[in-house]
PDB file of C-alpha atoms in Angstrom:
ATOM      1  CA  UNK A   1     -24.011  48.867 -87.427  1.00 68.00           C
ATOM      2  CA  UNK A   2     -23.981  49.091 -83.703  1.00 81.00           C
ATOM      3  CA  UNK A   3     -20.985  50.154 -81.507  1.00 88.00           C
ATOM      4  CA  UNK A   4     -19.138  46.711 -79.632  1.00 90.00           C
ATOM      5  CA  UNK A   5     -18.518  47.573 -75.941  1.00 92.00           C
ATOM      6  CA  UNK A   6     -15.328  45.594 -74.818  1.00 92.00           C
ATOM      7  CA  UNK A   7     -14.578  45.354 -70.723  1.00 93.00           C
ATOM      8  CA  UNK A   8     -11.185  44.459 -68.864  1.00 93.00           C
ATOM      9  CA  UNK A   9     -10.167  44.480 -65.480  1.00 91.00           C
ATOM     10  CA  UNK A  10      -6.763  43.365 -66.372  1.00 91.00           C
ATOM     11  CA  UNK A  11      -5.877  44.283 -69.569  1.00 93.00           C
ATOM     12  CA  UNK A  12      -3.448  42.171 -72.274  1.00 93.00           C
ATOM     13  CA  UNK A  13      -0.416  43.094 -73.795  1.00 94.00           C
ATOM     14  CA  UNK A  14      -1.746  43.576 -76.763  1.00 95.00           C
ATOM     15  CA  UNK A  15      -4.999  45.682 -75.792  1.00 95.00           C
ATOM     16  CA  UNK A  16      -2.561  48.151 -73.762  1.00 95.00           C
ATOM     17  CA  UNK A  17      -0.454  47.786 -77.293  1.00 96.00           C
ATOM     18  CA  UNK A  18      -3.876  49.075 -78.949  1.00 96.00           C
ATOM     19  CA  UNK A  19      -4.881  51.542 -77.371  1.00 96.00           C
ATOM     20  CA  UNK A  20      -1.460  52.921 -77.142  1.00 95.00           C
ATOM     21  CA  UNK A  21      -1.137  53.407 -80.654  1.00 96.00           C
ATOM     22  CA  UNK A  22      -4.808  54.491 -80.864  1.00 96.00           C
ATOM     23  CA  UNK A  23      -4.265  57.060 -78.387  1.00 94.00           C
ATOM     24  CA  UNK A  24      -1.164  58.279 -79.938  1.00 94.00           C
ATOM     25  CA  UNK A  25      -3.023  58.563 -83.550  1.00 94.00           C
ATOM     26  CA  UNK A  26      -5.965  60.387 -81.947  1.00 93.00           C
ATOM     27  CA  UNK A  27      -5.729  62.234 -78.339  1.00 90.00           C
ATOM     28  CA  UNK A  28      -3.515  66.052 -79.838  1.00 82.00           C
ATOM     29  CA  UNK A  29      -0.112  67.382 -80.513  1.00 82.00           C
ATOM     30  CA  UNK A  30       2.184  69.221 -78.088  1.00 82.00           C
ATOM     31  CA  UNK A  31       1.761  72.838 -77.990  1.00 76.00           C
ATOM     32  CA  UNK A  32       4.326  75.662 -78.031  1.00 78.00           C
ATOM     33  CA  UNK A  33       4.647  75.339 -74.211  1.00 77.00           C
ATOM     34  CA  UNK A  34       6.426  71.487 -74.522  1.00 72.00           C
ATOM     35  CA  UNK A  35       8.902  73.297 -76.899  1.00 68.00           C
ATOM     36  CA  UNK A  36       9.469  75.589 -74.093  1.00 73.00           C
ATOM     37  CA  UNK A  37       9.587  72.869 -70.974  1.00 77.00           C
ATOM     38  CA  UNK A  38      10.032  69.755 -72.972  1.00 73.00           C
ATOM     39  CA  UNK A  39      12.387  70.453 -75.663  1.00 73.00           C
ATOM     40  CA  UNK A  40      12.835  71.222 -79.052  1.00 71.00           C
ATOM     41  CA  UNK A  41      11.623  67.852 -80.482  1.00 65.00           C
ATOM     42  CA  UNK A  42       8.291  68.259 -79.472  1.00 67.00           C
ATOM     43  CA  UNK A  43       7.419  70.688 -81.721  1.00 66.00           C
ATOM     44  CA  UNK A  44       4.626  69.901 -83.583  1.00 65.00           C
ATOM     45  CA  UNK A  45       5.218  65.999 -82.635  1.00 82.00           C
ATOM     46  CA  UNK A  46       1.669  64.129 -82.097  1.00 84.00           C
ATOM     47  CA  UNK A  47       1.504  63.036 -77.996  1.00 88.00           C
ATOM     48  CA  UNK A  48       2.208  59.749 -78.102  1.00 89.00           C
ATOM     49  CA  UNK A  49       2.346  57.009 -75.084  1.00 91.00           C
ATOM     50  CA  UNK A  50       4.131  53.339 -75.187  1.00 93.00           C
ATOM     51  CA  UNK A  51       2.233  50.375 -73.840  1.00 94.00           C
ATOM     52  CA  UNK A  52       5.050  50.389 -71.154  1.00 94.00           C
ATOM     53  CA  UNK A  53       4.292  54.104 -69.726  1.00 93.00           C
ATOM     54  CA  UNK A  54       0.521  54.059 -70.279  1.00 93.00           C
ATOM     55  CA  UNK A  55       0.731  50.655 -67.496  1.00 92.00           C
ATOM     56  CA  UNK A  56       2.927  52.852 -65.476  1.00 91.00           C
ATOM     57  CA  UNK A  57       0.816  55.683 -65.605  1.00 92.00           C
ATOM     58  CA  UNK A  58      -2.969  54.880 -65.394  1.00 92.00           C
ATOM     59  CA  UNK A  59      -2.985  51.139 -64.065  1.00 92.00           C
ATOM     60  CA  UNK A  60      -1.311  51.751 -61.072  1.00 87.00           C
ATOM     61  CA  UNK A  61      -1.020  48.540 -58.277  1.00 82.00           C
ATOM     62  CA  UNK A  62      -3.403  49.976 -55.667  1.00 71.00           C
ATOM     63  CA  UNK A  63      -6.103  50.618 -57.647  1.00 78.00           C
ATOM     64  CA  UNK A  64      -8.896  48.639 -59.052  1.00 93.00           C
ATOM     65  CA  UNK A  65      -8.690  49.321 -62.485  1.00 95.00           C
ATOM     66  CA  UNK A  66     -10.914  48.888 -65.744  1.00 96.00           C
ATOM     67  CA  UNK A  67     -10.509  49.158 -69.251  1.00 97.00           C
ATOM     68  CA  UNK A  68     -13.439  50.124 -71.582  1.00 97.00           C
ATOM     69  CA  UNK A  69     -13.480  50.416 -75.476  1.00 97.00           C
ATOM     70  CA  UNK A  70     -15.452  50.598 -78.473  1.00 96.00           C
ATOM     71  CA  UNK A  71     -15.713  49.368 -81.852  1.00 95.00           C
ATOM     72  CA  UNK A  72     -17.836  49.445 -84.912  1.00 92.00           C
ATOM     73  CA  UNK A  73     -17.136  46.409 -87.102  1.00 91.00           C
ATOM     74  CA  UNK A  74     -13.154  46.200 -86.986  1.00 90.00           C
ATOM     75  CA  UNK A  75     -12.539  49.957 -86.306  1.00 94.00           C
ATOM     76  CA  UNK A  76     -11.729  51.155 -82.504  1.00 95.00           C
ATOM     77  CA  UNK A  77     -14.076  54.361 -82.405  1.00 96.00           C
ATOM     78  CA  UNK A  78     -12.624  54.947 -78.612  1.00 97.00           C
ATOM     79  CA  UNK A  79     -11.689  53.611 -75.053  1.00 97.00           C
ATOM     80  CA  UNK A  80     -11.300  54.621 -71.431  1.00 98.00           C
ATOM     81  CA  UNK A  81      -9.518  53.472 -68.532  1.00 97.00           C
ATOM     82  CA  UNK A  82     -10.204  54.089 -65.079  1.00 97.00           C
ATOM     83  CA  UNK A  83      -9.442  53.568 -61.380  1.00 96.00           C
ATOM     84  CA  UNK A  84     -11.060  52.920 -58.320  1.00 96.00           C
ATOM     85  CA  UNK A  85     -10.084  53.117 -54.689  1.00 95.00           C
ATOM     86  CA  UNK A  86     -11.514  53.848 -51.352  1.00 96.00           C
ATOM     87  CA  UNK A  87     -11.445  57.011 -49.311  1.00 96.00           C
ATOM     88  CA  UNK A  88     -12.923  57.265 -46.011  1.00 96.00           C
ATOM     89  CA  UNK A  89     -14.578  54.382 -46.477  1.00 96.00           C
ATOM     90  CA  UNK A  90     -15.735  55.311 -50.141  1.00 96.00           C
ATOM     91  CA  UNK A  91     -15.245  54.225 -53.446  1.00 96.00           C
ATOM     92  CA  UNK A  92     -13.819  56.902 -55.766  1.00 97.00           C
ATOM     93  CA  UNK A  93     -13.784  56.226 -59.148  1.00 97.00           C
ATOM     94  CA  UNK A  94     -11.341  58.651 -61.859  1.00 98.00           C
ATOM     95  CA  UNK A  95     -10.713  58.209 -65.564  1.00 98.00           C
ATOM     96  CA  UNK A  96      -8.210  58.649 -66.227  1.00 97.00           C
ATOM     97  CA  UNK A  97      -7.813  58.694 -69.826  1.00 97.00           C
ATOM     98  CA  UNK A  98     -10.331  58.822 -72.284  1.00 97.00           C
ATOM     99  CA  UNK A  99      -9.846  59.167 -75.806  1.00 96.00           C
ATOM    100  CA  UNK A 100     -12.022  58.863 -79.259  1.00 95.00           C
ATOM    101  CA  UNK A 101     -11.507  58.817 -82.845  1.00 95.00           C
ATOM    102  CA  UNK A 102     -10.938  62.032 -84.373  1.00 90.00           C
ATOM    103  CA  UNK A 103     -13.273  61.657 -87.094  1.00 92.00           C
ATOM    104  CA  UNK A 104     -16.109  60.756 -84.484  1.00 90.00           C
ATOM    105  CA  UNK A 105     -15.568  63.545 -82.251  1.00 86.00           C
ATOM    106  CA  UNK A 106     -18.720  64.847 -80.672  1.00 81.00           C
ATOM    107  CA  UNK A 107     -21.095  62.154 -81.653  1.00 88.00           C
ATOM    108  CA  UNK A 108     -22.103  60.413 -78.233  1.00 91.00           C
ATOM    109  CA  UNK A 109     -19.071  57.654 -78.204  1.00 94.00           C
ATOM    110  CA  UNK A 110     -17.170  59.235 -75.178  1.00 95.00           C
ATOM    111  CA  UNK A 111     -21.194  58.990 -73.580  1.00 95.00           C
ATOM    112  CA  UNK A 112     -21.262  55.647 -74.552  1.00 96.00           C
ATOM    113  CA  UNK A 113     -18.007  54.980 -72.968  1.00 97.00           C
ATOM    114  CA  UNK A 114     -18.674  56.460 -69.698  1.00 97.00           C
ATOM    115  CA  UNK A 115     -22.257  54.834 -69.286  1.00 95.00           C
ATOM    116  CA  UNK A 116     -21.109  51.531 -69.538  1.00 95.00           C
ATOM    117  CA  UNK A 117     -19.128  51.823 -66.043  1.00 95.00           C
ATOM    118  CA  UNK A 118     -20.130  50.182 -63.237  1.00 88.00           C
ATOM    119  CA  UNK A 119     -20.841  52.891 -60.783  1.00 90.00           C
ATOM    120  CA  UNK A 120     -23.768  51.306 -58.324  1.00 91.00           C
ATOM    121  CA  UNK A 121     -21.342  51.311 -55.291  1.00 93.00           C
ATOM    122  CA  UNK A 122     -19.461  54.759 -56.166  1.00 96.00           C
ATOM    123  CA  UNK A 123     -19.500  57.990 -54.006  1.00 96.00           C
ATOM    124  CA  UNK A 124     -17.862  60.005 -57.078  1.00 97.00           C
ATOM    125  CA  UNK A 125     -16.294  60.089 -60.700  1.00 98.00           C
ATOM    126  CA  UNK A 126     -13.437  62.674 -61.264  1.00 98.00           C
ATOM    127  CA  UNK A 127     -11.462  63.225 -64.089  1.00 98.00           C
ATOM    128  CA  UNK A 128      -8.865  65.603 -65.198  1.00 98.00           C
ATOM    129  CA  UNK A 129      -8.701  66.727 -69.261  1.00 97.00           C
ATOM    130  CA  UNK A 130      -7.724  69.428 -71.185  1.00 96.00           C
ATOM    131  CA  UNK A 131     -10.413  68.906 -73.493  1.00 94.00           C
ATOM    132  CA  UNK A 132     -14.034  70.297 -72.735  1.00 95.00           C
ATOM    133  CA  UNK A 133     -16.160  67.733 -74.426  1.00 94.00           C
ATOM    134  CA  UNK A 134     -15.053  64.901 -72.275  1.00 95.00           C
ATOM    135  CA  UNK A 135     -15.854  67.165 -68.971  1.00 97.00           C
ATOM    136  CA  UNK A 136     -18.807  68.075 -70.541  1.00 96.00           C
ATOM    137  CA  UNK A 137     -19.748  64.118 -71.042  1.00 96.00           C
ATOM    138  CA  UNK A 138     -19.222  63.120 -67.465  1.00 97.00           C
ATOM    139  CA  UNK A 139     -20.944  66.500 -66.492  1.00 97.00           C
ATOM    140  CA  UNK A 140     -23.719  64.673 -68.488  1.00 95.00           C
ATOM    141  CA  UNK A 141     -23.820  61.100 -67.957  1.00 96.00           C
ATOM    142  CA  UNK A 142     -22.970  61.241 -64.111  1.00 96.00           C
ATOM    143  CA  UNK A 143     -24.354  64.638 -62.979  1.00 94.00           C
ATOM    144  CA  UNK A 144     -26.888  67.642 -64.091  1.00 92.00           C
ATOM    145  CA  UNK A 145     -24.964  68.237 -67.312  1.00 94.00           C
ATOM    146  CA  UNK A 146     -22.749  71.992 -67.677  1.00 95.00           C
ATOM    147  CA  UNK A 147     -25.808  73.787 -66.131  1.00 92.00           C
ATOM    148  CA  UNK A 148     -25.453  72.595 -62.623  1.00 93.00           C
ATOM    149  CA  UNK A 149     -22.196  71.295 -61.582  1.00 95.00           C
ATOM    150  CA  UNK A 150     -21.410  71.020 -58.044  1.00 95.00           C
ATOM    151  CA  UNK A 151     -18.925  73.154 -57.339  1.00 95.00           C
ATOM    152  CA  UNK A 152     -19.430  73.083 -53.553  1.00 94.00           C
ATOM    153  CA  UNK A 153     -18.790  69.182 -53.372  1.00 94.00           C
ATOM    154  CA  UNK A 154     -15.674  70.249 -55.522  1.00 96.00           C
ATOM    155  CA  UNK A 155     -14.171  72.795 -53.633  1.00 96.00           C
ATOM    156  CA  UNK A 156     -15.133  70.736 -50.061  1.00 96.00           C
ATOM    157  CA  UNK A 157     -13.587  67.581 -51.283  1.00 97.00           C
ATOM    158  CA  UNK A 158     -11.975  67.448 -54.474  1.00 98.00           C
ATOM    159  CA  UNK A 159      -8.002  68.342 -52.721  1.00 97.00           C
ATOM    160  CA  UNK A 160      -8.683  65.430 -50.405  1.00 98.00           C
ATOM    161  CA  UNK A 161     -10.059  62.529 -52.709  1.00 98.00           C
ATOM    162  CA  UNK A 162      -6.987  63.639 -55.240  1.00 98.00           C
ATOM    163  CA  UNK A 163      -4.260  63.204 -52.483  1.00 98.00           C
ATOM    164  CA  UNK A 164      -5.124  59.428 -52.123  1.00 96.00           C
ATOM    165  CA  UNK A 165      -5.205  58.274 -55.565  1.00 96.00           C
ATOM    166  CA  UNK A 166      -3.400  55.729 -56.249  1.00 96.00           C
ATOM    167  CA  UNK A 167      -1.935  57.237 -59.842  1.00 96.00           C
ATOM    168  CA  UNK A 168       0.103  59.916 -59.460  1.00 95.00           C
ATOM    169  CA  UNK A 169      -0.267  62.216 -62.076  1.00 96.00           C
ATOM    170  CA  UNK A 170      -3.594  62.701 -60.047  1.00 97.00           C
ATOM    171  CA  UNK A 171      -2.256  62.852 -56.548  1.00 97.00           C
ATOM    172  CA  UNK A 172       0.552  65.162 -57.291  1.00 97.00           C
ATOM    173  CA  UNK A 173      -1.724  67.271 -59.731  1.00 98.00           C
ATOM    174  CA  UNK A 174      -1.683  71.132 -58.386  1.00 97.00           C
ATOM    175  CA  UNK A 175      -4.975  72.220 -57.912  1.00 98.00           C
ATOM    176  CA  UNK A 176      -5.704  75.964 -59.150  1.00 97.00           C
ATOM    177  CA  UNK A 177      -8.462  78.361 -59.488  1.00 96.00           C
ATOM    178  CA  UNK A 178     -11.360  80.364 -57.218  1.00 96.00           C
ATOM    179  CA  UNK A 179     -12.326  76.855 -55.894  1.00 96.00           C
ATOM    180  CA  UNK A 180      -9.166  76.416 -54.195  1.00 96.00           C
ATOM    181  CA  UNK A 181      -7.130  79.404 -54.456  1.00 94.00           C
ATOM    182  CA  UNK A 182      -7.720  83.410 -53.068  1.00 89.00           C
ATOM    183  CA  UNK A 183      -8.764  85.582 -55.746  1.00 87.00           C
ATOM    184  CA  UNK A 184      -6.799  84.283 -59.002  1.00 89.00           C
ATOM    185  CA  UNK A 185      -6.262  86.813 -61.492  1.00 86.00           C
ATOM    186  CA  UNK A 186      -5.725  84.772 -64.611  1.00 90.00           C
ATOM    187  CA  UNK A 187      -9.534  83.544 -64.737  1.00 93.00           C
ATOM    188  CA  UNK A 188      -9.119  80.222 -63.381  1.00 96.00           C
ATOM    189  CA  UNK A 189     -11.580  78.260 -61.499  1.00 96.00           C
ATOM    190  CA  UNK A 190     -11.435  74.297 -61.239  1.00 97.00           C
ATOM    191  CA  UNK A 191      -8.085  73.397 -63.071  1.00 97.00           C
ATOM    192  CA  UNK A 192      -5.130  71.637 -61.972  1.00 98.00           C
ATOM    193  CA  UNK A 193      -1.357  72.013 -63.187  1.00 97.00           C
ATOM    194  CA  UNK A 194      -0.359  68.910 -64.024  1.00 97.00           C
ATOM    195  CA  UNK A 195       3.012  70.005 -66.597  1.00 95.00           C
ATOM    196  CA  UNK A 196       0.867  68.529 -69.410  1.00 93.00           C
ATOM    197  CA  UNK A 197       1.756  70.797 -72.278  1.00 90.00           C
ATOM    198  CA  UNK A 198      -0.666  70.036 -74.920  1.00 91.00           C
ATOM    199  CA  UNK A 199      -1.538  72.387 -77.733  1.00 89.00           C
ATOM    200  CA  UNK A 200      -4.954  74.055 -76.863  1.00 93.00           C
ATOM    201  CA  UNK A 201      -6.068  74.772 -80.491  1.00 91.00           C
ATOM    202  CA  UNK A 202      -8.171  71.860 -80.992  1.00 90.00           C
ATOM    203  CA  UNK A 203     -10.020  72.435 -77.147  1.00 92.00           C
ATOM    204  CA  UNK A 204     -10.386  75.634 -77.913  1.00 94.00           C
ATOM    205  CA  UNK A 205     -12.237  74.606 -80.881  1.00 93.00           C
ATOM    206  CA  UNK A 206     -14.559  72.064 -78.905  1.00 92.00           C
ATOM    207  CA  UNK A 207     -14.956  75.282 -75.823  1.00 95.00           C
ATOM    208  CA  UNK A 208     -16.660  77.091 -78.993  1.00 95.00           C
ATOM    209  CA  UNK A 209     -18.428  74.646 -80.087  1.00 93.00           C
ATOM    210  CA  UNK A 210     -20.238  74.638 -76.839  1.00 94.00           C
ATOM    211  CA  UNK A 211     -20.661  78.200 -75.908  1.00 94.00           C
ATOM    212  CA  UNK A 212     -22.330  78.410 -79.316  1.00 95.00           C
ATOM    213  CA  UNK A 213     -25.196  75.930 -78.407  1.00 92.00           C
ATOM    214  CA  UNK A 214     -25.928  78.162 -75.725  1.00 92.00           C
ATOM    215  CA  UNK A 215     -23.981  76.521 -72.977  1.00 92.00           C
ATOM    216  CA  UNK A 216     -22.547  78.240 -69.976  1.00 92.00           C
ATOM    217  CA  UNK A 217     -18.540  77.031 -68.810  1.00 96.00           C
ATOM    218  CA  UNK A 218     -18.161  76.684 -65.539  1.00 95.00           C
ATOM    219  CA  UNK A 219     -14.657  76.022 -65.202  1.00 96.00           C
ATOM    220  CA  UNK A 220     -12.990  79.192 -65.909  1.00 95.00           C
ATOM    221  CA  UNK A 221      -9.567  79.426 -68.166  1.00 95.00           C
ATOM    222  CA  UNK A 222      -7.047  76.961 -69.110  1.00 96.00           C
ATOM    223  CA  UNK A 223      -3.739  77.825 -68.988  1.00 95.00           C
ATOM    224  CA  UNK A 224      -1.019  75.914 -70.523  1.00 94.00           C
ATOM    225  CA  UNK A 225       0.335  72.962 -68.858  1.00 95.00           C
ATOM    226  CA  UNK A 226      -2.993  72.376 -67.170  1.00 97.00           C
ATOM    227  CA  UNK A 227      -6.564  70.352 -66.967  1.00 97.00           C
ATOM    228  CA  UNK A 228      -9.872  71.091 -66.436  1.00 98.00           C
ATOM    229  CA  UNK A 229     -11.155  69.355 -63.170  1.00 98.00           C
ATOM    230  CA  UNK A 230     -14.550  67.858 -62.407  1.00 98.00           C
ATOM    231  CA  UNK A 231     -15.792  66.313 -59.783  1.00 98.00           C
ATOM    232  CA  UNK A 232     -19.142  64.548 -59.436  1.00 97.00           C
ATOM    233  CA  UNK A 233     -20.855  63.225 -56.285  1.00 96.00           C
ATOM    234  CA  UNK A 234     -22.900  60.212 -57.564  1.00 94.00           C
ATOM    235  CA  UNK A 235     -26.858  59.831 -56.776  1.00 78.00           C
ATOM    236  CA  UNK A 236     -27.631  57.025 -55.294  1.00 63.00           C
ATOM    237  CA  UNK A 237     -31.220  55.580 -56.358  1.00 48.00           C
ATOM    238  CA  UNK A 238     -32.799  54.452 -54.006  1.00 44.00           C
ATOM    239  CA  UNK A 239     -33.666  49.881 -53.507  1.00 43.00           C
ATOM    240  CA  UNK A 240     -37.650  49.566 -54.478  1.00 42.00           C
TER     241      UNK A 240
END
């Protein structure tokens, strides 16, 4: 049975109530670090979003914003929601949050996802996760895969792009790292803080999974409380 692609510029009620709960069920669990900045309750507690917060978040006013999932038959394999805005006089696209089923982890859906955006009229797609197989997805669908990310683009434009996005947790996201900092000493080199204090277990497990294919990482550490950040400048093919 094939996967169902479902599009929305302006998501209902009861997809945001969907994907919610989907994302709660399926995206991690807070790591020792939320006991530590978050409180007590956290500890091993699932991260969870309402329909309410995940509107407030990642569908902010300004932006033009879309909302992708997937289904095979009458089960949601995964979904994605992004934004688009203009900088300089060119459209930015981010995800900003893209999630799949645990049990179908690593098996092309967050691919599938990604490839059915739009992205004719883009300049670049950035995103910000804690987990390395959806950076290593947009690394593949949009760029040269792990092997050749642009890390010049990155550490030219990335600050700039981020400081006019019209959802916050981007904008006010603290950039870290030998792109954009002198000489860190705790490995880092495209991250951003952005106080999200998910466990890094399960990550960790996915980092593995692709140094063991043979796969070099390009983005350094992770510490706690902070994403990986990629940013790719899009190729534009050229009009017979």
């Amino acid at each position: 049975m094939e996967n169902v692609y479902f599009h929305s510029k302006h998501p209902s009620d009861e997809q945001l109530s969907e994907a919610a709960a989907f994302f709660s069920a399926n995206y991690g669990v807070w790591g020792q670090s939320a006991v530590e900045n978050m409180g007590p309750s956290m500890k091993i507690a699932r991260v969870k979003i309402s329909p309410k917060l995940l509107r407030k978040k990642i569908l902010p006013d300004g932006g033009n914003n879309t909302f992708i999932s997937t289904a095979r038959g009458n089960e949601l394999l995964g979904i994605l929601f992004a934004t688009r805005w203009m900088y300089k006089g060119k459209s930015i696209l981010w995800v900003t949050q893209l999630c799949v089923h645990l049990e179908y982890r690593n098996e092309g859906i967050a691919k599938g996802l990604l490839s059915a955006l739009n992205t004719n009229e883009d300049y670049a797609i950035g995103i910000l996760s804690s987990h390395p197989f959806s950076i290593s997805a947009v690394a593949r669908v949009f760029g040269n895969g792990l092997e050749d990310v642009d890390l010049y683009t990155m550490r030219l434009e990335a600050r700039d792009i981020m400081a006019t996005c019209p959802v916050t947790y981007v904008r006010d996201a603290k950039l870290r790292g030998s792109l954009f900092e002198h000489e860190p000493e705790d490995g880092t080199l495209s991250c951003a803080d952005t106080q999200f204090w998910v466990d890094h277990r399960e990550p960790d497990e996915a980092l593995n999974l692709i140094k063991e294919k043979g796969r070099l990482w390009p983005f350094g550490h992770l510490p706690e409380g902070h994403e990986y950040l990629l940013l790719v400048k899009l190729k534009r093919v050229a009009a017979p």
